[in-house]
Short mmCIF file of C-alpha atoms in Angstrom, two decimals:
data_model
loop_
_atom_site.label_atom_id
_atom_site.label_comp_id
_atom_site.label_asym_id
_atom_site.label_seq_id
_atom_site.Cartn_x
_atom_site.Cartn_y
_atom_site.Cartn_z
CA MET U 1 46.37 37.05 33.36
CA SER U 2 48.58 35.16 35.73
CA THR U 3 45.94 31.87 36.98
CA THR U 4 46.14 34.02 40.51
CA GLU U 5 44.76 36.59 38.76
CA VAL U 6 41.84 34.47 37.20
CA ALA U 7 41.22 32.97 40.17
CA LYS U 8 41.10 36.17 42.55
CA THR U 9 38.29 38.05 39.20
CA GLY U 10 36.43 34.81 38.73
CA ILE U 11 35.75 34.59 42.54
CA ALA U 12 35.08 38.57 43.32
CA ILE U 13 32.41 38.38 40.05
CA LEU U 14 31.00 35.43 42.12
CA SER U 15 30.40 38.15 45.20
CA ALA U 16 29.11 40.22 43.21
CA SER U 17 26.83 38.06 41.66
CA VAL U 18 25.50 37.09 44.77
CA GLY U 19 24.93 40.53 46.44
CA ALA U 20 23.13 41.51 43.21
CA ILE U 21 21.13 39.07 44.13
CA LEU U 22 20.34 39.16 47.52
CA SER U 23 20.02 43.02 47.32
CA LYS U 24 16.82 44.41 48.36
CA TYR U 25 16.20 46.01 45.14
CA ALA U 26 16.98 42.93 42.82
CA ASN U 27 15.04 42.12 40.64
CA GLU U 28 13.58 39.18 37.77
CA MET U 29 16.09 40.63 35.36
CA THR U 30 18.58 41.56 37.78
CA SER U 31 17.99 38.24 39.62
CA SER U 32 18.86 35.96 36.17
CA SER U 33 21.45 38.07 35.18
CA ALA U 34 23.36 37.45 38.27
CA LEU U 35 22.51 33.25 38.13
CA ARG U 36 23.55 33.45 34.87
CA ALA U 37 26.96 34.91 35.88
CA ILE U 38 27.21 32.43 38.95
CA GLU U 39 26.25 29.38 36.62
CA LEU U 40 29.65 30.30 33.94
CA VAL U 41 32.24 31.08 36.46
CA SER U 42 30.88 27.44 38.03
CA LYS U 43 31.59 25.79 34.86
CA ASN U 44 34.71 27.43 33.37
CA ILE U 45 36.98 29.25 36.58
CA VAL U 46 38.96 25.63 37.11
CA SER U 47 39.36 25.31 32.84
CA ALA U 48 40.33 28.87 33.11
CA ILE U 49 42.79 28.26 35.21
CA ARG U 50 44.39 24.80 34.51
CA ASP U 51 44.49 25.73 30.59
CA PRO U 52 46.25 29.24 29.98
CA LYS U 53 45.85 28.83 26.43
CA ASN U 54 42.08 27.89 25.45
CA VAL U 55 39.75 31.09 24.99
CA ALA U 56 37.07 29.76 25.98
CA PRO U 57 36.82 29.57 29.49
CA LYS U 58 37.88 33.52 30.35
CA SER U 59 35.94 34.73 27.61
CA ALA U 60 32.99 32.96 29.63
CA LEU U 61 34.33 34.97 32.41
CA MET U 62 33.95 37.80 30.76
CA SER U 63 30.42 36.98 30.32
CA ALA U 64 29.66 36.76 33.47
CA SER U 65 31.69 40.08 34.54
CA ILE U 66 29.45 41.89 32.22
CA LEU U 67 26.25 39.80 33.14
CA THR U 68 26.97 41.05 37.26
CA GLY U 69 27.80 44.63 35.99
CA VAL U 70 24.27 44.78 34.18
CA ALA U 71 22.33 43.03 38.04
CA GLN U 72 24.45 45.79 39.72
CA SER U 73 23.20 48.35 37.78
CA VAL U 74 20.01 48.28 39.67
CA SER U 75 20.58 46.20 42.34
CA SER U 76 23.52 47.53 43.98
CA MET U 77 26.35 46.87 45.63
CA GLY U 78 26.20 44.30 49.02
CA LEU U 79 27.86 43.42 52.18
CA CYS U 80 30.59 41.72 50.55
CA TYR U 81 31.63 44.45 48.90
CA ALA U 82 31.58 47.13 51.82
CA LEU U 83 33.10 44.63 54.30
CA SER U 84 35.69 44.59 51.20
CA LEU U 85 36.33 48.42 50.11
CA ALA U 86 36.74 48.68 54.00
CA ALA U 87 39.61 46.02 53.68
CA ALA U 88 41.19 46.98 51.03
CA ASN U 89 41.36 50.44 52.65
CA ILE U 90 42.34 49.16 55.94
CA THR U 91 45.45 46.52 54.89
CA LYS U 92 47.05 45.40 52.00
CA LEU U 93 44.84 43.01 50.94
CA ASP U 94 44.30 44.30 47.28
CA ILE U 95 39.74 43.91 47.19
CA PHE U 96 39.62 41.21 45.10
CA GLN U 97 41.35 39.16 47.37
CA ALA U 98 39.62 39.93 50.26
CA MET U 99 35.67 39.69 48.68
CA SER U 100 37.43 35.95 47.95
CA ILE U 101 38.15 35.43 51.55
CA LEU U 102 34.84 37.24 52.85
CA LEU U 103 32.11 36.27 50.30
CA PRO U 104 31.60 32.22 51.66
CA HIS U 105 31.49 34.18 55.42
CA VAL U 106 29.04 36.45 54.65
CA MET U 107 27.10 33.87 52.84
CA GLU U 108 26.60 32.10 55.76
CA TYR U 109 25.65 35.44 57.76
CA ASN U 110 22.64 36.14 55.82
CA LEU U 111 21.87 32.40 54.60
CA THR U 112 18.26 32.11 56.85
CA SER U 113 17.30 35.44 56.00
CA SER U 114 17.31 34.80 52.37
CA ALA U 115 17.11 30.36 52.02
CA GLY U 116 15.21 31.55 49.07
CA LYS U 117 17.29 33.48 46.31
CA TYR U 118 20.53 30.97 48.20
CA VAL U 119 17.84 28.23 46.81
CA MET U 120 18.40 29.67 42.79
CA ILE U 121 21.89 30.00 44.18
CA ALA U 122 22.83 26.62 44.61
CA LYS U 123 21.17 25.51 41.25
CA ALA U 124 23.42 27.53 39.53
CA LEU U 125 26.34 26.55 41.15
CA ASP U 126 24.62 22.95 39.81
CA GLU U 127 23.89 21.47 43.50
CA ASP U 128 21.42 18.49 44.08
CA VAL U 129 18.72 20.22 46.16
CA SER U 130 16.14 17.64 45.20
CA ASN U 131 14.00 16.06 48.00
CA ILE U 132 15.71 18.03 50.87
CA SER U 133 14.39 21.54 52.64
CA VAL U 134 14.96 24.89 51.66
CA ILE U 135 17.58 25.44 54.49
CA GLU U 136 19.58 22.38 53.64
CA ALA U 137 19.30 23.81 49.95
CA ALA U 138 20.05 27.27 50.87
CA ILE U 139 23.28 25.99 52.89
CA LYS U 140 24.38 24.29 49.41
CA ALA U 141 24.65 27.60 47.83
CA VAL U 142 27.45 27.73 50.53
CA GLU U 143 28.65 24.58 49.97
CA GLY U 144 28.84 24.85 46.26
CA ILE U 145 31.08 28.17 47.26
CA ARG U 146 33.24 26.24 49.14
CA LYS U 147 34.20 22.84 46.36
CA ILE U 148 35.07 26.23 44.11
CA TYR U 149 37.35 27.38 46.66
CA LEU U 150 39.22 23.78 48.05
CA GLU U 151 39.75 22.81 44.23
CA LEU U 152 41.36 26.23 43.04
CA ARG U 153 42.95 26.60 47.25
CA ILE U 154 41.82 29.61 47.86
CA PRO U 155 42.46 30.85 51.06
CA GLN U 156 39.28 31.75 53.22
CA ARG U 157 40.46 33.40 56.58
CA LEU U 158 41.62 36.75 56.31
CA SER U 159 45.06 35.20 59.34
CA GLU U 160 46.60 33.88 55.91
CA TYR U 161 46.92 37.58 55.15
CA GLU U 162 49.12 40.33 57.30
CA VAL U 163 45.37 41.42 58.56
CA LYS U 164 44.88 41.77 62.14
CA LYS U 165 42.57 41.11 64.80
CA ILE U 166 43.21 44.65 65.80
CA ASP U 167 42.16 45.96 62.17
CA LEU U 168 38.42 44.44 61.71
CA PRO U 169 37.20 47.14 64.28
CA GLY U 170 38.32 49.79 61.93
CA ILE U 171 36.90 47.73 58.80
CA ALA U 172 33.26 47.17 60.68
CA THR U 173 32.84 51.04 61.63
CA LEU U 174 34.03 51.68 57.79
CA ALA U 175 32.14 49.34 55.84
CA ALA U 176 28.77 50.65 58.09
CA SER U 177 29.35 53.77 56.39
CA PHE U 178 28.85 52.91 53.04
CA PRO U 179 25.67 54.29 51.92
CA PHE U 180 24.73 51.01 49.31
CA LEU U 181 24.06 48.91 52.78
CA ASP U 182 20.72 50.28 52.86
CA SER U 183 20.03 47.23 49.34
CA LEU U 184 20.86 45.06 52.05
CA PRO U 185 17.96 42.26 52.88
CA ARG U 186 17.98 43.22 56.19
CA GLU U 187 19.31 45.37 58.66
CA LEU U 188 23.09 45.04 59.94
CA PRO U 189 24.20 46.79 63.50
CA LYS U 190 28.30 47.44 63.09
CA ASN U 191 28.63 44.43 66.26
CA GLU U 192 27.81 42.38 63.70
CA ILE U 193 29.87 42.88 60.80
CA GLU U 194 32.34 42.95 62.86
CA THR U 195 30.78 39.22 63.75
CA ILE U 196 31.13 38.07 60.22
CA LEU U 197 34.90 39.59 60.28
CA VAL U 198 35.93 37.63 63.31
CA ALA U 199 34.19 35.02 62.16
CA ALA U 200 36.53 35.27 58.88
CA PHE U 201 39.34 35.57 61.03
#
């Protein structure tokens, strides 16, 4: 795998893990698996890219992928996957690119509704959440993801690719049609889906 492919795959695993944790069908087992996957990715993705001949970090990413698959088999896919699947169908983005761009924006949208779960994600990312409020600790989860993005120089805007603003309503409409969105932690009207896409543009 090229360094770009390793980065996209690692971030896609992060995205899928977060979705599994936020799912209303999540349980202790699925959340534990997804949190361990997040920990493995955050600790190994940079090494996997910077030292491509070292097999250990890539093996850790593979283990993270398996753990995420186990979690998702019960807890279902999430909003980031729905948006990314729709974006990959309508634009020239591949699904991994879309997941990497949309993850922080989807996390920001769900922050207040799932603050307790975000605290667990922040801890898995090795963020210091001691002596701060639950909301402040939840924000650390989003910040932890963005730190990885900055270190790997991963684009965080749809506009950095060949995505046009005129595409956004179509992406929102298609994403809203996926039946697995019934796993989301709260109701999500189509206009709010479009708002997330606009924020990510």
